[in-house]
XYZ file of N, CA and C in Angstrom:
201
model
N 0.780 -1.163 0.085
C -0.153 -0.169 0.224
C 1.149 1.412 -0.001
N 0.523 2.142 -0.664
C 1.153 3.521 -0.561
C 0.762 4.221 0.403
N 1.823 4.885 1.243
C 1.354 5.535 2.457
C 1.339 7.273 2.007
N 0.788 8.135 2.535
C 1.007 9.583 2.736
C 2.575 9.779 2.485
N 2.769 11.066 2.038
C 4.076 11.257 1.652
C 4.670 11.700 2.949
N 4.002 12.155 3.964
C 4.800 12.600 5.344
C 5.007 11.429 6.116
N 4.446 10.055 5.673
C 4.588 8.859 6.479
C 5.657 8.000 5.780
N 6.863 7.669 6.718
C 7.704 6.974 6.281
C 8.395 5.704 7.016
N 9.150 4.888 6.472
C 9.471 3.798 7.220
C 8.795 3.178 8.192
N 7.611 2.590 7.620
C 6.554 1.953 8.117
C 7.170 0.222 8.680
N 6.602 -0.087 9.643
C 7.032 -1.327 10.228
C 6.032 -1.984 11.349
N 6.207 -3.176 11.527
C 5.578 -3.953 12.647
C 4.178 -3.926 12.309
N 3.650 -4.397 11.044
C 2.180 -4.238 10.867
C 1.366 -5.361 11.778
N 0.286 -5.270 12.399
C -0.398 -6.063 12.955
C -2.139 -5.829 12.601
N -2.476 -6.931 12.151
C -3.926 -7.043 11.871
C -4.925 -6.907 13.210
N -6.194 -6.112 12.867
C -6.954 -5.912 14.162
C -7.699 -7.454 14.383
N -8.007 -7.566 15.289
C -8.923 -9.011 15.732
C -9.925 -9.295 14.769
N -10.656 -8.318 14.444
C -11.917 -8.533 13.473
C -11.400 -8.632 11.950
N -10.255 -8.261 11.629
C -9.482 -8.109 10.442
C -9.939 -7.149 9.285
N -10.597 -6.021 10.149
C -10.767 -4.706 9.527
C -9.916 -3.580 9.592
N -8.860 -3.657 9.854
C -7.848 -2.762 9.995
C -6.271 -3.165 10.130
N -5.318 -2.526 9.855
C -4.190 -3.002 10.241
C -3.553 -1.515 10.864
N -2.865 -1.822 11.672
C -2.046 -0.996 12.756
C -0.383 -1.238 12.334
N 0.160 -0.208 12.438
C 1.773 -0.208 12.364
C 2.356 0.957 12.710
N 3.702 1.025 12.918
C 4.260 1.980 13.481
C 5.143 2.526 12.246
N 5.225 3.867 12.065
C 5.692 4.646 11.163
C 6.373 6.042 11.711
N 7.408 6.862 10.794
C 7.645 7.912 11.125
C 6.922 9.092 10.435
N 6.827 10.052 11.019
C 6.295 11.448 10.203
C 7.159 12.367 11.022
N 7.933 13.162 10.406
C 8.545 14.135 11.103
C 9.844 13.737 11.951
N 10.086 12.436 11.922
C 11.054 11.835 12.516
C 10.656 11.115 13.681
N 9.448 11.322 13.896
C 8.780 10.706 15.326
C 7.939 9.373 15.068
N 8.332 8.232 15.919
C 7.701 7.195 15.626
C 6.391 7.446 16.223
N 5.181 6.912 15.635
C 3.794 6.970 15.862
C 2.929 5.697 15.561
N 2.020 5.206 16.204
C 1.030 4.183 15.803
C -0.087 4.743 14.505
N -0.050 4.071 13.209
C -0.934 4.322 12.513
C -1.942 3.321 12.335
N -3.207 3.755 11.747
C -4.069 2.426 11.212
C -4.424 2.732 9.694
N -4.592 1.771 9.040
C -5.347 1.771 7.740
C -6.125 0.622 7.333
N -6.980 1.062 6.292
C -7.811 -0.091 5.966
C -7.183 -1.212 5.505
N -7.563 -2.535 5.035
C -6.615 -3.492 4.337
C -6.395 -3.092 3.196
N -7.227 -2.240 2.376
C -6.624 -2.095 0.894
C -5.703 -0.643 0.819
N -5.162 -0.385 2.058
C -4.338 0.865 2.074
C -4.843 2.076 2.087
N -6.369 2.285 2.134
C -6.692 3.553 2.101
C -7.094 3.775 3.723
N -7.244 5.237 4.073
C -7.683 5.649 5.295
C -6.527 5.687 6.509
N -5.430 5.917 6.102
C -4.122 6.088 6.632
C -4.497 7.246 7.691
N -4.325 6.774 9.165
C -4.674 7.654 10.305
C -3.658 7.587 11.160
N -3.014 8.652 11.774
C -2.126 8.156 13.088
C -3.261 8.387 14.419
N -3.046 7.468 15.147
C -3.652 7.284 16.541
C -2.979 7.477 17.675
N -1.854 8.118 17.593
C -1.091 8.143 18.859
C -0.231 9.557 18.622
N -0.113 10.189 19.685
C 0.460 11.662 19.917
C 1.575 11.601 20.761
N 2.862 10.893 20.490
C 3.546 10.789 21.687
C 4.650 11.777 21.581
N 4.599 13.132 21.915
C 5.345 14.263 21.940
C 6.570 14.161 23.083
N 7.645 14.009 22.347
C 8.901 13.910 23.048
C 9.536 12.303 23.603
N 8.460 11.409 23.134
C 8.558 10.230 23.763
C 8.751 9.251 22.470
N 8.758 7.780 22.961
C 9.129 6.807 21.880
C 8.133 5.527 21.974
N 7.392 5.273 20.923
C 6.384 4.292 21.032
C 7.508 2.874 20.612
N 7.443 1.965 21.770
C 8.325 1.032 21.599
C 7.565 -0.434 21.579
N 6.102 -0.538 21.670
C 5.329 -1.567 21.738
C 3.962 -0.983 21.422
N 3.187 -1.716 20.819
C 1.538 -1.620 20.675
C 0.961 -2.898 20.582
N -0.416 -2.906 20.757
C -1.186 -4.420 20.728
C -2.532 -3.686 20.357
N -3.250 -4.564 19.596
C -4.723 -4.072 19.708
C -5.397 -4.461 21.053
N -6.550 -3.926 21.484
C -6.972 -4.546 22.553
C -8.660 -4.521 22.232
N -9.361 -5.825 22.592
C -10.480 -5.889 22.382
C -11.306 -5.331 23.732
N -12.410 -4.478 23.254
C -13.149 -3.861 24.190
C -13.801 -5.088 25.547
N -14.109 -4.536 26.532
C -14.929 -5.663 27.331
C -15.712 -6.143 26.734
N -16.469 -7.194 26.887
C -17.938 -7.803 26.579
C -18.750 -7.051 27.498
N -19.905 -6.842 26.622
C -21.235 -6.380 27.479
C -21.723 -7.218 28.330
N -22.087 -6.750 29.909
C -22.784 -7.705 30.445
C -23.836 -8.118 30.033
């Protein structure tokens, strides 16, 4: 998939539990962040904002089941 011009060096892709999205680490402006996208490569969105920090790990988490 082609990523936006400001998103480079993408790595560590992980499928969502339901298969509807892919999360991955990527750098934009030199800062590693977590992004998501649709399986067809559209809809790339940054989902973290780690100002001055570093993302070293991420995991998909299922919401708790409704009682």
